[in-house]
Tab-separated table of C-alpha atoms and ligand atoms in Angstrom:
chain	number	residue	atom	x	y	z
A	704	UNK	CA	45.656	-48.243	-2.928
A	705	UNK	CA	49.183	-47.354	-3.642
A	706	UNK	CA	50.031	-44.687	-5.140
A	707	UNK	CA	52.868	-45.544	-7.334
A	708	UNK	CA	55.184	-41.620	-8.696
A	709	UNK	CA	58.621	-42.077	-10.118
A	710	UNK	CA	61.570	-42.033	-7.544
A	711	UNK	CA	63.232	-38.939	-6.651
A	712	UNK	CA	65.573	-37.764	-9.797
A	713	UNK	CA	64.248	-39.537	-12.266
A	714	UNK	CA	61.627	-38.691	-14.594
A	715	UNK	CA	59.082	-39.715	-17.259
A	716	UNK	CA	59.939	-37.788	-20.654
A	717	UNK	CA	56.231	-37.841	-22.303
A	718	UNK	CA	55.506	-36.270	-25.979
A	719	UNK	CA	56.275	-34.212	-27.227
A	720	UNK	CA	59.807	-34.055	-25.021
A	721	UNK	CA	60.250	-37.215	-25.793
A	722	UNK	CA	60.446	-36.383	-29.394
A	723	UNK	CA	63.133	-33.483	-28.742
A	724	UNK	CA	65.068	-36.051	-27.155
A	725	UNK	CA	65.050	-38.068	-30.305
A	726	UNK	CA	65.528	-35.690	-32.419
A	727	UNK	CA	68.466	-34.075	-30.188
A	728	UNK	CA	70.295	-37.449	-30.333
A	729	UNK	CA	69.758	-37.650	-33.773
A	730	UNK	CA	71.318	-33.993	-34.555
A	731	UNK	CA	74.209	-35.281	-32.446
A	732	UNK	CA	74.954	-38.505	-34.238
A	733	UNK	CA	74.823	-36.602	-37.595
A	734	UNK	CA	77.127	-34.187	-36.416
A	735	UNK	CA	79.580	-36.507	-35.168
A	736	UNK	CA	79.369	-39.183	-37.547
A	737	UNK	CA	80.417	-36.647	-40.077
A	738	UNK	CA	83.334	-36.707	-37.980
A	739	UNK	CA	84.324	-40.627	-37.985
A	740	UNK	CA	82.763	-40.964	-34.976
A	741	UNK	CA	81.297	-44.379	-34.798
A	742	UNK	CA	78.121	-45.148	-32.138
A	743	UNK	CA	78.994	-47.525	-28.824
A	744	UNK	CA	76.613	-48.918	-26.944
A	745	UNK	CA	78.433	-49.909	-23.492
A	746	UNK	CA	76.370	-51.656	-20.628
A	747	UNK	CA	74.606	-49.604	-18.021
A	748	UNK	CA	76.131	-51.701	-15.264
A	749	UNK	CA	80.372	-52.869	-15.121
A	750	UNK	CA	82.126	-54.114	-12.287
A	751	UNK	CA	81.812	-51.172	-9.715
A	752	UNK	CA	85.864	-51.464	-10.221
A	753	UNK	CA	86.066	-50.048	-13.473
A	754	UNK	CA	84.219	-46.932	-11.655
A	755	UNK	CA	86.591	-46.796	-8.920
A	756	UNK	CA	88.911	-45.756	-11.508
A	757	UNK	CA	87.590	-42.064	-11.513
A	758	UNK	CA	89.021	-41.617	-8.710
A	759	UNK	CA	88.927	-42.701	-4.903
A	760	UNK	CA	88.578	-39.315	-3.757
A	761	UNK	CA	85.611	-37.617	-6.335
A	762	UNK	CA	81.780	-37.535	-4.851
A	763	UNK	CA	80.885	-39.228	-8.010
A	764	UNK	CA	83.019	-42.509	-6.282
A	765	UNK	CA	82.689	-41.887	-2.371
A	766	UNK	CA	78.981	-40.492	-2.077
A	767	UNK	CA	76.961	-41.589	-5.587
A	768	UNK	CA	77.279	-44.179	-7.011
A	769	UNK	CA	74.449	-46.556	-7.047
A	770	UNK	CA	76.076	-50.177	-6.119
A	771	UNK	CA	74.810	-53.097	-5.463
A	772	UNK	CA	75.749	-57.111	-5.138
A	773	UNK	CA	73.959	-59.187	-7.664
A	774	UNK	CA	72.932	-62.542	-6.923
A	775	UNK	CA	76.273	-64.235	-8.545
A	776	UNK	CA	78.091	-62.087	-5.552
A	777	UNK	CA	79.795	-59.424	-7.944
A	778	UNK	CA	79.727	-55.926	-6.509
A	779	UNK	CA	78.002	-54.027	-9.433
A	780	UNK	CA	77.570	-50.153	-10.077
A	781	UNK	CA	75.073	-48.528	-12.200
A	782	UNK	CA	77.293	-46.152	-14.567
A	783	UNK	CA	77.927	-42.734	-13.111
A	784	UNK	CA	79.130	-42.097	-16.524
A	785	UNK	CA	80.394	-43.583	-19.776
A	786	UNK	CA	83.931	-42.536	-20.617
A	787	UNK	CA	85.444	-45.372	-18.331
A	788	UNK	CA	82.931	-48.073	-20.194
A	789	UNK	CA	84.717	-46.915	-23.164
A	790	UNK	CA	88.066	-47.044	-21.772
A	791	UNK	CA	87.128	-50.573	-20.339
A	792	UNK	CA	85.371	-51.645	-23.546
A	793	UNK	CA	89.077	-50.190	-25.493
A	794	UNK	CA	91.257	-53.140	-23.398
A	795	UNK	CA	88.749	-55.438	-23.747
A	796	UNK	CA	88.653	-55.200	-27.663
A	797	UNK	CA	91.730	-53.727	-28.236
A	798	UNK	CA	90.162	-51.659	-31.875
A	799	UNK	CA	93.032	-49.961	-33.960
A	800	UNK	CA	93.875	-46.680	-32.737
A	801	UNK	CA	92.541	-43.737	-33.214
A	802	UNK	CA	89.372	-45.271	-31.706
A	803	UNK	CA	86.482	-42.787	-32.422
A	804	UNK	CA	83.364	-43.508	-30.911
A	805	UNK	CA	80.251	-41.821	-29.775
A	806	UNK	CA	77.493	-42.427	-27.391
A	807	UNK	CA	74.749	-41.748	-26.205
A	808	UNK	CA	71.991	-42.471	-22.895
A	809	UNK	CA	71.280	-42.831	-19.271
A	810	UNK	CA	73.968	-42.156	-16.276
A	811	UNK	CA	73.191	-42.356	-12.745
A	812	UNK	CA	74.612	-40.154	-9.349
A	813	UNK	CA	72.946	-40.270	-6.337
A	814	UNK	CA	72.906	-36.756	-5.810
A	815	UNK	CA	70.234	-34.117	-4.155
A	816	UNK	CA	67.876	-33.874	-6.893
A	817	UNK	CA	66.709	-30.276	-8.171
A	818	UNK	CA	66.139	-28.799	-11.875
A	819	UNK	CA	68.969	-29.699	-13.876
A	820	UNK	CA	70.113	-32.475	-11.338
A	821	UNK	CA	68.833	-35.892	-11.820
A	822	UNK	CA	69.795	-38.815	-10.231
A	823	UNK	CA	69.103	-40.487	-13.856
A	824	UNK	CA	70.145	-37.944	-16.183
A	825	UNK	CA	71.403	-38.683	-20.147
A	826	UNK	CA	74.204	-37.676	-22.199
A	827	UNK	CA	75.662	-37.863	-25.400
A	828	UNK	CA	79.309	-37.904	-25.855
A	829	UNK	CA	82.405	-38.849	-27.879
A	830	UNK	CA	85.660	-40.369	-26.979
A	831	UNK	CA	88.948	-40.477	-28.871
A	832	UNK	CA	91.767	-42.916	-28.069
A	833	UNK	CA	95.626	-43.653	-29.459
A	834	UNK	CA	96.428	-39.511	-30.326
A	835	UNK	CA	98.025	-37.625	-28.423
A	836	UNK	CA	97.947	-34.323	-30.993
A	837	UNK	CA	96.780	-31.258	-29.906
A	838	UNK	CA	94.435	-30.773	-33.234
A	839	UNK	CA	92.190	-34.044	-31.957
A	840	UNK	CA	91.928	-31.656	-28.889
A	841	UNK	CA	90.558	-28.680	-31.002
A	842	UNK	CA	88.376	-31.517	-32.414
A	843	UNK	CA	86.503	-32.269	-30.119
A	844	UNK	CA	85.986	-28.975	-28.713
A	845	UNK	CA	84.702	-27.940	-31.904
A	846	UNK	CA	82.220	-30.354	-32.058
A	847	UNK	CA	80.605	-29.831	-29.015
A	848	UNK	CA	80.719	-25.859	-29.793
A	849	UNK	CA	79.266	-27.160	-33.201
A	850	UNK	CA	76.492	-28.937	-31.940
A	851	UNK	CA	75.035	-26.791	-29.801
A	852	UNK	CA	75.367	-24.148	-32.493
A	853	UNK	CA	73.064	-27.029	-34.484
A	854	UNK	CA	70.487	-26.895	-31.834
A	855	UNK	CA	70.373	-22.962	-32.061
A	856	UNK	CA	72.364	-21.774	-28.494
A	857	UNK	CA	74.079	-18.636	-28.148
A	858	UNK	CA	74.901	-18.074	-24.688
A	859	UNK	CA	77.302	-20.896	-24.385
A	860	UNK	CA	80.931	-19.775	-22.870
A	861	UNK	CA	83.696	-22.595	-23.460
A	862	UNK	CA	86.131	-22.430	-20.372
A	863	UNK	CA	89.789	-24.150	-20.976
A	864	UNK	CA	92.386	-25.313	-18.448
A	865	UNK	CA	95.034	-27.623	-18.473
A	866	UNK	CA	96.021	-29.697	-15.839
A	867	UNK	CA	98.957	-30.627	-16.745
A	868	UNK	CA	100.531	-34.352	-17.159
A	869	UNK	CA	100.416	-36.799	-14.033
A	870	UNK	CA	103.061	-35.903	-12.466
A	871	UNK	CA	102.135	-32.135	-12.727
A	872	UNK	CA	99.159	-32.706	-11.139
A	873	UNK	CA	99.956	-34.862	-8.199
A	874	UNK	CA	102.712	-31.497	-7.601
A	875	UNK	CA	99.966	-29.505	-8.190
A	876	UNK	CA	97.263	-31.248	-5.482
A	877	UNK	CA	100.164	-31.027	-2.838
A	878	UNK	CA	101.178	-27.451	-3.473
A	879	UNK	CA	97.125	-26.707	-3.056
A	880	UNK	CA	97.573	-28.880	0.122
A	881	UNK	CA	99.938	-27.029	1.698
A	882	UNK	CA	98.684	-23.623	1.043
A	883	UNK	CA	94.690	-24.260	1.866
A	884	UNK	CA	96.365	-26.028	5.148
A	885	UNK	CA	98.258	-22.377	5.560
A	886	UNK	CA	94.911	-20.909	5.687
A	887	UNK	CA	92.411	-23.625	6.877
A	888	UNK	CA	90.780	-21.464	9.411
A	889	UNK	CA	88.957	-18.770	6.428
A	890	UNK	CA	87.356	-21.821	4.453
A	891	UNK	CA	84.186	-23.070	5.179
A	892	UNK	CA	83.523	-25.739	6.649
A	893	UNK	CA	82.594	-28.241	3.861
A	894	UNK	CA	85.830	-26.684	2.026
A	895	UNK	CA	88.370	-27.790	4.908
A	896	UNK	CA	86.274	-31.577	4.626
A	897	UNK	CA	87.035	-31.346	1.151
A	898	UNK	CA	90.508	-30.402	1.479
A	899	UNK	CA	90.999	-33.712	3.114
A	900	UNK	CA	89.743	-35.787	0.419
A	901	UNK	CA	91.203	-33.505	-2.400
A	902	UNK	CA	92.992	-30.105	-2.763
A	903	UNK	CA	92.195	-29.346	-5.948
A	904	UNK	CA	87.801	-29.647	-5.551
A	905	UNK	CA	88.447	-27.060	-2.885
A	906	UNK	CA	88.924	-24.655	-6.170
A	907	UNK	CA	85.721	-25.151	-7.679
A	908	UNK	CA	83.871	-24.154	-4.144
A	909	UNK	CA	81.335	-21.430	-4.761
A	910	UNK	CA	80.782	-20.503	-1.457
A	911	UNK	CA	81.760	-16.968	-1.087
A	912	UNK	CA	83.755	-17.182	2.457
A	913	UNK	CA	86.106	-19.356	0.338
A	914	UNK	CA	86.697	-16.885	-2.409
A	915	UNK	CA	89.722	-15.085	-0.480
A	916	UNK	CA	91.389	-17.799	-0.107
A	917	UNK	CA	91.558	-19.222	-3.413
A	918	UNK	CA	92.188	-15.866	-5.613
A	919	UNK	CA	95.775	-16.288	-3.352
A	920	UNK	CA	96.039	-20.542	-3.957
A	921	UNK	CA	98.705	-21.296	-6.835
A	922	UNK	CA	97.847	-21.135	-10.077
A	923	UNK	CA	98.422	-24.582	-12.026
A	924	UNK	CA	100.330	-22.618	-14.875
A	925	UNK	CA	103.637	-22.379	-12.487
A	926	UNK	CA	103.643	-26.031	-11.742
A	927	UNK	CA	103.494	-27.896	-15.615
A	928	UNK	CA	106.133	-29.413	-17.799
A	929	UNK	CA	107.242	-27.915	-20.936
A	930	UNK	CA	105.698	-30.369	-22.871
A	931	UNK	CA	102.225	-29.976	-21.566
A	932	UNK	CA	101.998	-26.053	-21.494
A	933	UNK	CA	103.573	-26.760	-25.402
A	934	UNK	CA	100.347	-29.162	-25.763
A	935	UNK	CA	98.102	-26.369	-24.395
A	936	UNK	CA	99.277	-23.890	-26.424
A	937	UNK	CA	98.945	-25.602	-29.610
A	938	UNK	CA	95.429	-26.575	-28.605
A	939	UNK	CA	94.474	-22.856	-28.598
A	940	UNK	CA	96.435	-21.383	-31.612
A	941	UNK	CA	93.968	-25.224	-33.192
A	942	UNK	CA	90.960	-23.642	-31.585
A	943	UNK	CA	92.091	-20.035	-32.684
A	944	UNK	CA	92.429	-20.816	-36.312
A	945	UNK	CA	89.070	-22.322	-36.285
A	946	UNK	CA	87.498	-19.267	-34.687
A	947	UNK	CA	86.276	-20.979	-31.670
A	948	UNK	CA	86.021	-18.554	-28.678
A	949	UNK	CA	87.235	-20.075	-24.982
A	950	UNK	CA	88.185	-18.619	-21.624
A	951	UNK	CA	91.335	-19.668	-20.477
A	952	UNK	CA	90.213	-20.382	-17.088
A	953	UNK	CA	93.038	-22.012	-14.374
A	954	UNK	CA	90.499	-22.859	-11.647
A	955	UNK	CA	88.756	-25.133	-14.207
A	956	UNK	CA	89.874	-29.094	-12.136
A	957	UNK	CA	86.369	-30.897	-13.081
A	958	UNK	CA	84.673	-33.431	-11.345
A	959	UNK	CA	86.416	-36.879	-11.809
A	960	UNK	CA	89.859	-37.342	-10.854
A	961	UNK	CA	91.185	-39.168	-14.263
A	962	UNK	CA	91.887	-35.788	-16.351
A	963	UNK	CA	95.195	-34.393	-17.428
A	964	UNK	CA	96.344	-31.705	-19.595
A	965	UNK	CA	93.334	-30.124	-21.410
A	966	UNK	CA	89.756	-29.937	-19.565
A	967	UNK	CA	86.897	-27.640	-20.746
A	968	UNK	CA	83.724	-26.483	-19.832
A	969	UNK	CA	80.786	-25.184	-21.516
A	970	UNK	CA	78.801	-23.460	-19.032
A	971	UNK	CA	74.864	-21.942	-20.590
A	972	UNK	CA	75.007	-17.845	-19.243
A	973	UNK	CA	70.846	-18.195	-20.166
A	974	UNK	CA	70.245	-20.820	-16.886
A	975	UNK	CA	70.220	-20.275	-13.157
A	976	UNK	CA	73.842	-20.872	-11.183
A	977	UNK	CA	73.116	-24.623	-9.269
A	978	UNK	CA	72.915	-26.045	-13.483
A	979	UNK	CA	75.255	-23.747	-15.801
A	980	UNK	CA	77.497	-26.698	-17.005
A	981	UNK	CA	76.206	-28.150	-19.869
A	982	UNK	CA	79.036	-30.125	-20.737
A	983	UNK	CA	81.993	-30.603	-20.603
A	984	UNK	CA	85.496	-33.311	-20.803
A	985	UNK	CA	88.702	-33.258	-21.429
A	986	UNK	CA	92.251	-35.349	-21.490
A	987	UNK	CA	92.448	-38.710	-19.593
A	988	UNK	CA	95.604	-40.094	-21.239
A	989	UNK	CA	96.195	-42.483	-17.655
A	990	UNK	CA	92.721	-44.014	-17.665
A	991	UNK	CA	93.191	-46.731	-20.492
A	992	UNK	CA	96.585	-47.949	-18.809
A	993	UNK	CA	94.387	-47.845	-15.152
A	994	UNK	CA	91.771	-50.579	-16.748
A	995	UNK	CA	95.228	-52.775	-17.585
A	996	UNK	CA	95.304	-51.721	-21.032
A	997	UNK	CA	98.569	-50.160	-23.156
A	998	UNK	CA	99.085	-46.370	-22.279
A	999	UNK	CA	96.976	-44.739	-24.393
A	1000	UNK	CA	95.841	-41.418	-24.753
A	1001	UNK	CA	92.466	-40.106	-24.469
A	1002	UNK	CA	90.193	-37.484	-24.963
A	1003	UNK	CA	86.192	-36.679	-25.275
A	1004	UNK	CA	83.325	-34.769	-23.870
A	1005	UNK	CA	79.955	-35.229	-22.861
A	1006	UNK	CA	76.725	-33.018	-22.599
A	1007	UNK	CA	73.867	-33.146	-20.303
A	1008	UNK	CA	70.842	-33.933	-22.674
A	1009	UNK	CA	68.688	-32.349	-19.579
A	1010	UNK	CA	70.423	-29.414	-18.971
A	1011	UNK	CA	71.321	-28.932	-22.571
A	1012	UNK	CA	67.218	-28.649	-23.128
A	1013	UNK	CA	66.895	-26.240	-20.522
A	1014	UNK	CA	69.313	-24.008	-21.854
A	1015	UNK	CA	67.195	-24.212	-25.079
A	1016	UNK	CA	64.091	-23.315	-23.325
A	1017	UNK	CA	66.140	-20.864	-21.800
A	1018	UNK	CA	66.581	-19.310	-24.768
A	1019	UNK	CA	63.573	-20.206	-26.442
A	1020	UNK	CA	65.392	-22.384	-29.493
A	1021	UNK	CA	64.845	-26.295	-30.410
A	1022	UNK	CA	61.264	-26.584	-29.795
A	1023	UNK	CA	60.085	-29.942	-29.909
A	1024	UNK	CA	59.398	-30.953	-33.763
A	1025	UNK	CA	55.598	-32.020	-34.388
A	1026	UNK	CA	54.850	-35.686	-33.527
A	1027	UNK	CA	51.348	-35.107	-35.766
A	1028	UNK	CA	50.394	-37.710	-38.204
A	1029	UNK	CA	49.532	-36.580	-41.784
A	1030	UNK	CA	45.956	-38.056	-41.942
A	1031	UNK	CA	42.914	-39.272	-39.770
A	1032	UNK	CA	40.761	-42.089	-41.375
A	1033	UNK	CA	37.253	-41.811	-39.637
A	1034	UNK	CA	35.174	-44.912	-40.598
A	1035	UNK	CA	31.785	-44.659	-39.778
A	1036	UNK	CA	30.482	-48.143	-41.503
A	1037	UNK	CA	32.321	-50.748	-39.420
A	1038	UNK	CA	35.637	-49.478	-38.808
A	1039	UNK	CA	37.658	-52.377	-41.262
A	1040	UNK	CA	37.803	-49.549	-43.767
A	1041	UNK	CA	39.888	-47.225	-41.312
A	1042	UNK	CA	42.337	-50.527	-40.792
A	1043	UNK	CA	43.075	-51.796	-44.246
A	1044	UNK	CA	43.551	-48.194	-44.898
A	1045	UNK	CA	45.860	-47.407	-42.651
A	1046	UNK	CA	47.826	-49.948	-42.855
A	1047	UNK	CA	48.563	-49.402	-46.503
A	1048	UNK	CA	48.814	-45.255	-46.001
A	1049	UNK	CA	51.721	-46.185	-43.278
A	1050	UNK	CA	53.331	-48.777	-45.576
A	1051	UNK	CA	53.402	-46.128	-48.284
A	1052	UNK	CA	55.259	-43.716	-45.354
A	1053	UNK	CA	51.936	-41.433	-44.526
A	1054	UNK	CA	51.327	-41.084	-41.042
A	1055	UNK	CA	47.974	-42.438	-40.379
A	1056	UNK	CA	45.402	-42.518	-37.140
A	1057	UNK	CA	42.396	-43.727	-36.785
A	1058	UNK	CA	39.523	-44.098	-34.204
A	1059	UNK	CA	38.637	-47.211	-32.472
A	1060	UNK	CA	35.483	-48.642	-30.980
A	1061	UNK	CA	33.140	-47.739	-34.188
A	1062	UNK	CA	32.147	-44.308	-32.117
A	1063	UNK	CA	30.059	-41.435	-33.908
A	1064	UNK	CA	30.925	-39.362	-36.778
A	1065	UNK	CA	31.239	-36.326	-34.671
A	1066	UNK	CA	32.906	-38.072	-31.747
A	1067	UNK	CA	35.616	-39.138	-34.582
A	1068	UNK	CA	35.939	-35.666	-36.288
A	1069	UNK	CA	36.941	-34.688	-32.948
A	1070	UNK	CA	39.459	-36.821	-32.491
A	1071	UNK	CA	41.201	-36.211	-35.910
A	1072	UNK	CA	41.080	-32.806	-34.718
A	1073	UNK	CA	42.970	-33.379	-32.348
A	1074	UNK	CA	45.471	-35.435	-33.913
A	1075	UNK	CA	46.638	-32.607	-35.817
A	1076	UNK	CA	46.387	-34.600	-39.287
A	1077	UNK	CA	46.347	-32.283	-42.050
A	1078	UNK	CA	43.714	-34.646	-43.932
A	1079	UNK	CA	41.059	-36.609	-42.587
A	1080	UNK	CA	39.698	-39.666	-44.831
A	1081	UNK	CA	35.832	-39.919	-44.538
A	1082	UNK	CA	34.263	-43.243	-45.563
A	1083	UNK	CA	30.672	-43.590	-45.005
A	1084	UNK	CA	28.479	-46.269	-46.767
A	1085	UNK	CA	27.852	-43.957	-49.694
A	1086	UNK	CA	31.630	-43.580	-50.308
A	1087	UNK	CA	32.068	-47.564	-50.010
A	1088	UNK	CA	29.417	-47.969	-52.664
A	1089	UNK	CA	31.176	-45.615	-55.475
A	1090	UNK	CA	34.564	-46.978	-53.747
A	1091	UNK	CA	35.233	-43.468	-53.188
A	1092	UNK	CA	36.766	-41.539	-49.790
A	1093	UNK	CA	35.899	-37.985	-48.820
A	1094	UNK	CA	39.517	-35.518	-48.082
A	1095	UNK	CA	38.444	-33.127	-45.924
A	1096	UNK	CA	41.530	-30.509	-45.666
A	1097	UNK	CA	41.381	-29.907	-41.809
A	1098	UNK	CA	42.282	-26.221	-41.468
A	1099	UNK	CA	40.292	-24.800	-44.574
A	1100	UNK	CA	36.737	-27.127	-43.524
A	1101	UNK	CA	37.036	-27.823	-47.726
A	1102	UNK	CA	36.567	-31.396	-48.906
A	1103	UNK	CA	35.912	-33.098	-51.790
A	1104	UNK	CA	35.584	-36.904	-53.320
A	1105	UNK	CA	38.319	-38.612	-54.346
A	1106	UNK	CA	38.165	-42.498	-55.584
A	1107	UNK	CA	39.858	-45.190	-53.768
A	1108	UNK	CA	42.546	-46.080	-56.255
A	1109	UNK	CA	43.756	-42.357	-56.646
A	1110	UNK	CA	43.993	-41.727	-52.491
A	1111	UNK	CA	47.461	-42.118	-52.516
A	1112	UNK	CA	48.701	-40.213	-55.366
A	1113	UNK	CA	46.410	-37.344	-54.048
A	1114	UNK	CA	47.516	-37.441	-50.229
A	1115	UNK	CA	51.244	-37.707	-51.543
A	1116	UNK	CA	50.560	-34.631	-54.002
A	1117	UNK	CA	48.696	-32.265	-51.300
A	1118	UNK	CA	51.382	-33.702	-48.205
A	1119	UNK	CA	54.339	-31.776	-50.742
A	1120	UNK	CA	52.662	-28.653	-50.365
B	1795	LIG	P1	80.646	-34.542	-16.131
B	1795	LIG	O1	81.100	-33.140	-16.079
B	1795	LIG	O2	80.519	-35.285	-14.870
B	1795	LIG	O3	81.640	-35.293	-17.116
B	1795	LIG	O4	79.249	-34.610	-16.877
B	1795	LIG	C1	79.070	-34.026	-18.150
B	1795	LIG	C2	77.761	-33.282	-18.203
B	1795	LIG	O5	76.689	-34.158	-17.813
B	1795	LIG	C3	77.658	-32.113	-17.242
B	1795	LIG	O6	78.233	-30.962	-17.790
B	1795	LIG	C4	76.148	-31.966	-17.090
B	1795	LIG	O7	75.611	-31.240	-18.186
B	1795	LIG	C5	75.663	-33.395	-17.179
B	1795	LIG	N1	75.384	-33.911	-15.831
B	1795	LIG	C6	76.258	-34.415	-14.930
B	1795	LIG	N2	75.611	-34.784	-13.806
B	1795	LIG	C7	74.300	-34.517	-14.005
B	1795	LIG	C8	73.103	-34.690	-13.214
B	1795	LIG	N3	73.125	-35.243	-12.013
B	1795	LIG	N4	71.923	-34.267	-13.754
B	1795	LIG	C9	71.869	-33.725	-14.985
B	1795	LIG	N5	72.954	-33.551	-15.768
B	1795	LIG	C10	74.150	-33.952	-15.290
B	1795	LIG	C11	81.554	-36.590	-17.458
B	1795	LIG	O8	80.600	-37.300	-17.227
B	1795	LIG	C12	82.727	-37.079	-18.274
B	1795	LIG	N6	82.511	-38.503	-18.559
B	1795	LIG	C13	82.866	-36.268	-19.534
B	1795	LIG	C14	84.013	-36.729	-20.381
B	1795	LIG	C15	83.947	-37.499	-21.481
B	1795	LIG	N7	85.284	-36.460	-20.163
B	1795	LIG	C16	86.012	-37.034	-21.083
B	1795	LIG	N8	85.199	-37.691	-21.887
């Protein structure tokens, strides 16, 4: 027989997860809705083109994305991630500007899966086009640091950087060059592979022969134009007036290759070092005009829903809300009374269960039990007779006869409570 277990990285999200999942997307879309955030539901596979676009030298292009030819011949890619959709889905529609949309589901990497590293993990994000202003930065920050103050985290650290316009960084990436190619021989191995491919990654190595090195590499700050250091400052006297508490940290480069000026982290201190980033974005203002589209500026974020979680088990907040239904009908005559009932209890918004298979009064109690209904409805032949049901208040064991036309005012009064 086969024995059929999810691939490696992905998972199945069963109750009551599942329902923490829901109900974390739904905190999110309240939260930025309130902004003018409207939702976006891009495709989960573009042209692996529009990917390329994150940049030619980021693992997220060379090592994991999952691409494939489809039977028409077009070389497809599963989304790594969803702020080029957006950017792609911006020239294609062309909205008025500022474009504020928010989204929310499944990305996939092909990377070595361990906890807090999926190969199909979710996120929820928002994206921002056509402003350039430094408050929209703030913005955005402050709604993720909002949100996950929603969900109940407090070890959350926000770490800011800039990176300067395009031309900055470009300076920037050749400056690193130079100097990691002074002292190739200290870094690591995987470091000097790295340093091939791109200069700046080579600052977010953790390995600790590396660390030398990089405390002496440039710093960023001594390579960017007036105007963007202006930007950067006026993004933290915006994130300063609203209280908002940040790091300014100027080995912060991020993972994909399309961000300028601002870039932020928030990293969880509550989880283990391979999985501390639980989101994070930043400043793409190129990435619009890259797709063929106007230059336009850009900005968003987006949080691991995952990782996010774990940070809330981590420190034990946003438990997953109850997924019990309000009432158990057990019908011990010939089960039709258990389905016209519930059928009208759910159309009047009451949760409602039932058992199937006409099994024994004792079998059913236990499985109302279990459902964690509040109420059970008991209708025997006696109570079909005097078109009566028996309310049996789970927790207490008390019950008492109640007649059919008055179930519903009843249940609605005792559900308030
Ligand atoms: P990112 O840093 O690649 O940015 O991913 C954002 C978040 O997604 C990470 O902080 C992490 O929580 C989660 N994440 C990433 N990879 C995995 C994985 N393999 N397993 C579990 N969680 C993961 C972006 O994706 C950008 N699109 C963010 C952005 C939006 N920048 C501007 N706008």
């Amino acid at each position: 027989m086969p024995d059929f277990k999810t691939s490696p990285g992905t998972r199945d999200i069963l109750a009551p997860h599942s329902a923490r999942w829901r109900a974390f997307q739904n905190i999110f879309a309240t939260n930025v809705e309130a902004a003018g955030y409207s939702y976006i539901i891009p495709p989960m596979f573009e042209d692996l083109d529009v990917f390329l676009r994150l940049g030619e030298a980021t693992e997220v292009v060379t090592k994991e994305m999952y691409d494939f030819h489809d039977k028409g011949g077009r070389h497809i890619a599963l989304r790594p991630e969803q702020t080029a959709s957006v950017c792609r889905a911006f020239v294609e529609h062309r909205p008025t500007t500022p474009w504020k949309v928010w989204y929310s589901g499944p990305n996939f990497r092909y990377e070595k899966p361990q906890q807090g590293r999926y190969r199909q993990f979710d996120q929820v994000g928002i994206e921002a086009l056509g402003v350039d202003d430094a408050f929209l930065d703030a913005e955005v920050i402050a709604l993720a640091s909002s949100f996950y103050a929603a969900l109940g985290l407090k070890q959350v650290e926000l770490s800011i950087n800039t990176l300067g316009d395009s031309g900055d960084r470009e300076n920037y990436s050749q400056l690193l060059a130079l100097y990691f190619s002074k002292h190739e021989e200290k870094l690591t191995a995987e470091s000097r592979a790295t340093l091939a491919r791109n200069p700046l990654r080579v600052l977010d190595s953790k390995r600790e022969p590396d660390q030398e090195v990089i405390a002496g590499a440039p710093r960023i700050r001594e390579s960017i134009s007036n105007s963007a250091s202006e930007h950067f400052a006026a993004v933290l006297r915006a994130l300063d007036a609203l209280n908002i508490r940040y790091k300014i940290n100027d080995r912060l480069v991020r993972g994909l290759d399309y961000y300028r000026r601002t870039t932020f982290e928030f990293v969880s201190t509550s989880l283990e070092a391979a999985h501390t980033a639980i989101g994070g974005g930043g400043r793409y203002d190129g990435l619009v005009e890259a797709l063929g589209g106007p230059a336009t500026a850009g900005i968003g974020f987006a949080l691991g829903l995952d990782r996010t979680l774990l940070a809330c088990d981590a420190e034990g907040v946003f438990v997953a809300p109850s997924t019990d239904v309000d009432v158990f009908v057990v019908d011990t005559v010939n089960g039709e009374h258990a389905h016209e009932l519930c059928h009208q209890l759910r159309a009047k918004g009451i949760k409602a269960d039932r058992a199937y298979d006409l099994r024994s009064i004792k079998a059913q109690m236990k499985s109302a039990d279990r459902s964690g209904a509040r109420f059970a409805l008991i209708i025997g032949s006696d109570e079909v007779s005097n078109s009566t049901v028996m309310l049996r208040e789970m927790v207490l064991g008390k019950q008492h006869l109640v007649p059919r036309n008055e179930i519903f005012s009843e249940l609605s009064h005792l559900l308030k409570k």
